[in-house]
């Protein structure tokens, strides 16, 4: 579980580095712009970040299923080597899928240069192409389906099995399962809704929705997960919460000790005089 949380944190840092620097630079600029190469790099980074995040969350759902439904076999099923293999597969699979995606986009000649977003995404660039983009469109649908459907089905299966087990469990066990699953479920639902909106936004005309709202929702998957994941998992996980409380307690004790030491020095100086 902690390895997956660490992976979420690292992936959040990766996505933030792909989005925030250029976004802040454009906010400070009178004429926001981005070079073609930088745009392609941002497309690859943002899309691979989204793929990593969704797959990690889906594996975390399965991890919760194993820990609740098969607690005695958890250590034998989710071994460190198996977790490492799953993470390597997630990263390699995403990199392969999005490497093909960006290579199909790079080959296109462009007849436009205006992107109505605060970051570069694949479809915003593809729609400016001067040639037929049916291959890009088809592969984009394939990539979206490959990521969303299996991940959603895995999480759905995991939580259905968890619900069936919790029905037969005691109230104490149900409360513990709820406490364990709530952070992941909230994160997964938020991310699923954000990615679904982004897909609909790219493929369909949503001009009836105000532009500001469209922009805000389109960056939800880039803004909220890196900010909320540490808070959600940090507060909900007892071990992490205890460590944070202990850290602040030590800081408070050290600061009080420093104040008392300074007061003693002042008093000793006054007595000397």
GROMACS .gro file of C-alpha atoms in nm:
model
  273
    1UNK     CA    1   0.000   0.000   0.000
    2UNK     CA    2   0.273   0.245   0.096
    3UNK     CA    3   0.465   0.173  -0.224
    4UNK     CA    4   0.158   0.270  -0.427
    5UNK     CA    5   0.110   0.588  -0.223
    6UNK     CA    6   0.475   0.673  -0.284
    7UNK     CA    7   0.421   0.609  -0.655
    8UNK     CA    8   0.125   0.847  -0.652
    9UNK     CA    9   0.339   1.114  -0.488
   10UNK     CA   10   0.620   1.071  -0.741
   11UNK     CA   11   0.374   1.073  -1.029
   12UNK     CA   12   0.209   1.387  -0.890
   13UNK     CA   13   0.548   1.556  -0.885
   14UNK     CA   14   0.607   1.444  -1.243
   15UNK     CA   15   0.272   1.582  -1.359
   16UNK     CA   16   0.323   1.908  -1.170
   17UNK     CA   17   0.663   1.959  -1.333
   18UNK     CA   18   0.502   1.906  -1.673
   19UNK     CA   19   0.223   2.157  -1.611
   20UNK     CA   20   0.306   2.428  -1.358
   21UNK     CA   21   0.633   2.582  -1.489
   22UNK     CA   22   0.496   2.665  -1.833
   23UNK     CA   23   0.155   2.762  -1.695
   24UNK     CA   24   0.311   3.009  -1.451
   25UNK     CA   25   0.541   3.145  -1.721
   26UNK     CA   26   0.240   3.208  -1.946
   27UNK     CA   27   0.053   3.381  -1.665
   28UNK     CA   28   0.344   3.621  -1.625
   29UNK     CA   29   0.375   3.679  -1.998
   30UNK     CA   30   0.179   3.932  -2.202
   31UNK     CA   31   0.174   3.695  -2.500
   32UNK     CA   32   0.145   3.335  -2.376
   33UNK     CA   33   0.312   3.096  -2.618
   34UNK     CA   34   0.494   2.767  -2.639
   35UNK     CA   35   0.728   2.622  -2.897
   36UNK     CA   36   0.622   2.324  -3.102
   37UNK     CA   37   0.881   2.092  -2.948
   38UNK     CA   38   0.794   2.205  -2.595
   39UNK     CA   39   0.427   2.149  -2.674
   40UNK     CA   40   0.496   1.792  -2.785
   41UNK     CA   41   0.700   1.728  -2.472
   42UNK     CA   42   0.418   1.862  -2.256
   43UNK     CA   43   0.165   1.646  -2.440
   44UNK     CA   44   0.370   1.335  -2.373
   45UNK     CA   45   0.433   1.421  -2.008
   46UNK     CA   46   0.074   1.521  -1.929
   47UNK     CA   47  -0.078   1.219  -2.100
   48UNK     CA   48   0.170   0.973  -1.951
   49UNK     CA   49   0.110   1.128  -1.608
   50UNK     CA   50  -0.264   1.074  -1.652
   51UNK     CA   51  -0.207   0.715  -1.760
   52UNK     CA   52   0.025   0.642  -1.468
   53UNK     CA   53  -0.221   0.793  -1.221
   54UNK     CA   54  -0.520   0.598  -1.344
   55UNK     CA   55  -0.338   0.265  -1.355
   56UNK     CA   56  -0.184   0.314  -1.011
   57UNK     CA   57  -0.527   0.393  -0.867
   58UNK     CA   58  -0.673   0.081  -1.028
   59UNK     CA   59  -0.398  -0.139  -0.884
   60UNK     CA   60  -0.456   0.023  -0.545
   61UNK     CA   61  -0.820  -0.083  -0.569
   62UNK     CA   62  -0.711  -0.442  -0.623
   63UNK     CA   63  -0.467  -0.405  -0.334
   64UNK     CA   64  -0.755  -0.298  -0.108
   65UNK     CA   65  -0.956  -0.598  -0.225
   66UNK     CA   66  -0.677  -0.840  -0.136
   67UNK     CA   67  -0.614  -0.679   0.203
   68UNK     CA   68  -0.982  -0.692   0.304
   69UNK     CA   69  -1.104  -1.011   0.138
   70UNK     CA   70  -0.786  -1.218   0.180
   71UNK     CA   71  -0.605  -1.063   0.479
   72UNK     CA   72  -0.417  -1.381   0.573
   73UNK     CA   73  -0.288  -1.426   0.219
   74UNK     CA   74  -0.207  -1.059   0.158
   75UNK     CA   75   0.167  -1.089   0.216
   76UNK     CA   76   0.189  -1.392  -0.010
   77UNK     CA   77  -0.017  -1.234  -0.290
   78UNK     CA   78   0.110  -0.875  -0.284
   79UNK     CA   79   0.477  -0.953  -0.241
   80UNK     CA   80   0.736  -0.677  -0.293
   81UNK     CA   81   0.852  -0.842  -0.615
   82UNK     CA   82   0.497  -0.861  -0.750
   83UNK     CA   83   0.429  -0.498  -0.658
   84UNK     CA   84   0.750  -0.397  -0.834
   85UNK     CA   85   0.651  -0.595  -1.142
   86UNK     CA   86   0.309  -0.430  -1.147
   87UNK     CA   87   0.458  -0.082  -1.123
   88UNK     CA   88   0.716  -0.156  -1.393
   89UNK     CA   89   0.439  -0.288  -1.617
   90UNK     CA   90   0.229   0.024  -1.554
   91UNK     CA   91   0.512   0.258  -1.646
   92UNK     CA   92   0.630   0.062  -1.949
   93UNK     CA   93   0.277   0.012  -2.082
   94UNK     CA   94   0.195   0.381  -2.049
   95UNK     CA   95   0.523   0.490  -2.206
   96UNK     CA   96   0.469   0.259  -2.504
   97UNK     CA   97   0.109   0.369  -2.561
   98UNK     CA   98   0.185   0.741  -2.542
   99UNK     CA   99   0.508   0.715  -2.738
  100UNK     CA  100   0.304   0.587  -3.032
  101UNK     CA  101   0.044   0.858  -2.970
  102UNK     CA  102   0.294   1.143  -2.978
  103UNK     CA  103   0.478   0.997  -3.279
  104UNK     CA  104   0.152   0.998  -3.474
  105UNK     CA  105   0.097   1.361  -3.378
  106UNK     CA  106   0.448   1.481  -3.462
  107UNK     CA  107   0.417   1.367  -3.824
  108UNK     CA  108   0.115   1.592  -3.889
  109UNK     CA  109   0.155   1.925  -4.071
  110UNK     CA  110  -0.029   2.197  -3.883
  111UNK     CA  111  -0.239   2.480  -4.026
  112UNK     CA  112  -0.321   2.649  -3.696
  113UNK     CA  113  -0.140   2.754  -3.381
  114UNK     CA  114  -0.402   2.858  -3.125
  115UNK     CA  115  -0.481   2.621  -2.837
  116UNK     CA  116  -0.779   2.717  -2.623
  117UNK     CA  117  -0.636   2.562  -2.309
  118UNK     CA  118  -0.375   2.643  -2.049
  119UNK     CA  119  -0.166   2.342  -2.154
  120UNK     CA  120  -0.097   2.139  -2.467
  121UNK     CA  121  -0.303   1.825  -2.514
  122UNK     CA  122  -0.295   1.586  -2.805
  123UNK     CA  123  -0.635   1.649  -2.958
  124UNK     CA  124  -0.598   2.028  -2.944
  125UNK     CA  125  -0.292   1.994  -3.165
  126UNK     CA  126  -0.432   1.721  -3.391
  127UNK     CA  127  -0.739   1.926  -3.480
  128UNK     CA  128  -0.508   2.190  -3.635
  129UNK     CA  129  -0.376   1.938  -3.887
  130UNK     CA  130  -0.398   2.011  -4.259
  131UNK     CA  131  -0.442   1.642  -4.347
  132UNK     CA  132  -0.672   1.356  -4.253
  133UNK     CA  133  -0.646   1.262  -3.884
  134UNK     CA  134  -0.857   0.946  -3.881
  135UNK     CA  135  -0.556   0.738  -3.774
  136UNK     CA  136  -0.486   0.973  -3.483
  137UNK     CA  137  -0.852   0.978  -3.385
  138UNK     CA  138  -0.880   0.600  -3.396
  139UNK     CA  139  -0.563   0.545  -3.199
  140UNK     CA  140  -0.670   0.806  -2.944
  141UNK     CA  141  -0.996   0.619  -2.889
  142UNK     CA  142  -0.804   0.293  -2.862
  143UNK     CA  143  -0.562   0.437  -2.605
  144UNK     CA  144  -0.846   0.586  -2.401
  145UNK     CA  145  -1.038   0.259  -2.405
  146UNK     CA  146  -0.731   0.056  -2.312
  147UNK     CA  147  -0.668   0.274  -2.008
  148UNK     CA  148  -1.017   0.350  -1.883
  149UNK     CA  149  -1.217   0.031  -1.933
  150UNK     CA  150  -0.987  -0.234  -1.777
  151UNK     CA  151  -0.897  -0.002  -1.489
  152UNK     CA  152  -1.258   0.084  -1.416
  153UNK     CA  153  -1.366  -0.280  -1.436
  154UNK     CA  154  -1.085  -0.386  -1.202
  155UNK     CA  155  -1.184  -0.125  -0.943
  156UNK     CA  156  -1.553  -0.211  -0.984
  157UNK     CA  157  -1.482  -0.581  -0.936
  158UNK     CA  158  -1.266  -0.510  -0.632
  159UNK     CA  159  -1.528  -0.299  -0.457
  160UNK     CA  160  -1.813  -0.534  -0.539
  161UNK     CA  161  -1.619  -0.815  -0.374
  162UNK     CA  162  -1.536  -0.590  -0.079
  163UNK     CA  163  -1.905  -0.504  -0.034
  164UNK     CA  164  -2.002  -0.870  -0.043
  165UNK     CA  165  -1.745  -0.952   0.223
  166UNK     CA  166  -1.840  -0.652   0.440
  167UNK     CA  167  -2.206  -0.759   0.442
  168UNK     CA  168  -2.109  -1.068   0.638
  169UNK     CA  169  -1.856  -0.894   0.862
  170UNK     CA  170  -1.902  -0.726   1.199
  171UNK     CA  171  -1.969  -0.355   1.235
  172UNK     CA  172  -1.615  -0.300   1.356
  173UNK     CA  173  -1.475  -0.471   1.048
  174UNK     CA  174  -1.710  -0.271   0.826
  175UNK     CA  175  -1.594   0.055   0.983
  176UNK     CA  176  -1.231  -0.042   0.936
  177UNK     CA  177  -1.293  -0.136   0.572
  178UNK     CA  178  -1.473   0.193   0.514
  179UNK     CA  179  -1.184   0.387   0.665
  180UNK     CA  180  -0.939   0.198   0.447
  181UNK     CA  181  -1.131   0.231   0.120
  182UNK     CA  182  -1.272   0.584   0.146
  183UNK     CA  183  -0.951   0.772   0.053
  184UNK     CA  184  -0.891   0.556  -0.252
  185UNK     CA  185  -1.254   0.564  -0.362
  186UNK     CA  186  -1.275   0.943  -0.338
  187UNK     CA  187  -0.951   0.985  -0.530
  188UNK     CA  188  -1.051   0.737  -0.798
  189UNK     CA  189  -1.399   0.885  -0.850
  190UNK     CA  190  -1.264   1.239  -0.872
  191UNK     CA  191  -0.999   1.135  -1.120
  192UNK     CA  192  -1.244   0.928  -1.326
  193UNK     CA  193  -1.490   1.216  -1.354
  194UNK     CA  194  -1.213   1.459  -1.449
  195UNK     CA  195  -1.071   1.232  -1.719
  196UNK     CA  196  -1.417   1.152  -1.857
  197UNK     CA  197  -1.496   1.522  -1.884
  198UNK     CA  198  -1.165   1.582  -2.059
  199UNK     CA  199  -1.243   1.306  -2.309
  200UNK     CA  200  -1.593   1.444  -2.375
  201UNK     CA  201  -1.451   1.795  -2.399
  202UNK     CA  202  -1.207   1.685  -2.668
  203UNK     CA  203  -1.448   1.481  -2.875
  204UNK     CA  204  -1.772   1.680  -2.854
  205UNK     CA  205  -1.881   2.040  -2.881
  206UNK     CA  206  -1.927   2.188  -2.534
  207UNK     CA  207  -1.945   2.551  -2.639
  208UNK     CA  208  -2.268   2.592  -2.440
  209UNK     CA  209  -2.060   2.559  -2.121
  210UNK     CA  210  -1.878   2.882  -2.022
  211UNK     CA  211  -1.514   2.882  -2.130
  212UNK     CA  212  -1.384   2.950  -1.779
  213UNK     CA  213  -1.566   2.648  -1.639
  214UNK     CA  214  -1.436   2.428  -1.920
  215UNK     CA  215  -1.080   2.539  -1.852
  216UNK     CA  216  -1.110   2.483  -1.476
  217UNK     CA  217  -1.257   2.135  -1.515
  218UNK     CA  218  -1.003   2.044  -1.784
  219UNK     CA  219  -0.713   2.101  -1.543
  220UNK     CA  220  -0.881   1.925  -1.251
  221UNK     CA  221  -0.682   1.606  -1.304
  222UNK     CA  222  -0.360   1.808  -1.305
  223UNK     CA  223  -0.434   2.033  -1.007
  224UNK     CA  224  -0.625   1.832  -0.748
  225UNK     CA  225  -0.453   1.491  -0.725
  226UNK     CA  226  -0.103   1.624  -0.645
  227UNK     CA  227  -0.255   1.856  -0.383
  228UNK     CA  228  -0.517   1.627  -0.231
  229UNK     CA  229  -0.343   1.288  -0.235
  230UNK     CA  230  -0.092   1.377   0.042
  231UNK     CA  231  -0.373   1.524   0.253
  232UNK     CA  232  -0.618   1.238   0.198
  233UNK     CA  233  -0.374   0.956   0.256
  234UNK     CA  234  -0.171   1.143   0.516
  235UNK     CA  235  -0.473   1.212   0.738
  236UNK     CA  236  -0.651   0.881   0.688
  237UNK     CA  237  -0.354   0.650   0.740
  238UNK     CA  238  -0.294   0.612   1.111
  239UNK     CA  239   0.080   0.549   1.084
  240UNK     CA  240   0.137   0.858   0.871
  241UNK     CA  241  -0.085   1.069   1.096
  242UNK     CA  242   0.104   0.960   1.407
  243UNK     CA  243   0.437   1.038   1.244
  244UNK     CA  244   0.320   1.387   1.142
  245UNK     CA  245   0.185   1.459   1.492
  246UNK     CA  246   0.510   1.336   1.644
  247UNK     CA  247   0.713   1.554   1.409
  248UNK     CA  248   0.517   1.869   1.498
  249UNK     CA  249   0.533   1.775   1.867
  250UNK     CA  250   0.913   1.749   1.848
  251UNK     CA  251   0.933   2.082   1.668
  252UNK     CA  252   0.720   2.243   1.939
  253UNK     CA  253   0.935   2.094   2.215
  254UNK     CA  254   1.255   2.207   2.044
  255UNK     CA  255   1.121   2.559   1.998
  256UNK     CA  256   1.016   2.578   2.365
  257UNK     CA  257   1.355   2.449   2.472
  258UNK     CA  258   1.521   2.715   2.260
  259UNK     CA  259   1.308   2.988   2.415
  260UNK     CA  260   1.382   2.867   2.767
  261UNK     CA  261   1.753   2.849   2.690
  262UNK     CA  262   1.755   3.206   2.562
  263UNK     CA  263   1.566   3.326   2.872
  264UNK     CA  264   1.818   3.152   3.097
  265UNK     CA  265   2.105   3.321   2.915
  266UNK     CA  266   1.938   3.660   2.952
  267UNK     CA  267   1.880   3.600   3.323
  268UNK     CA  268   2.239   3.487   3.376
  269UNK     CA  269   2.368   3.798   3.201
  270UNK     CA  270   2.149   4.021   3.416
  271UNK     CA  271   2.276   3.853   3.735
  272UNK     CA  272   2.636   3.896   3.619
  273UNK     CA  273   2.585   4.267   3.575
   0.00000   0.00000   0.00000
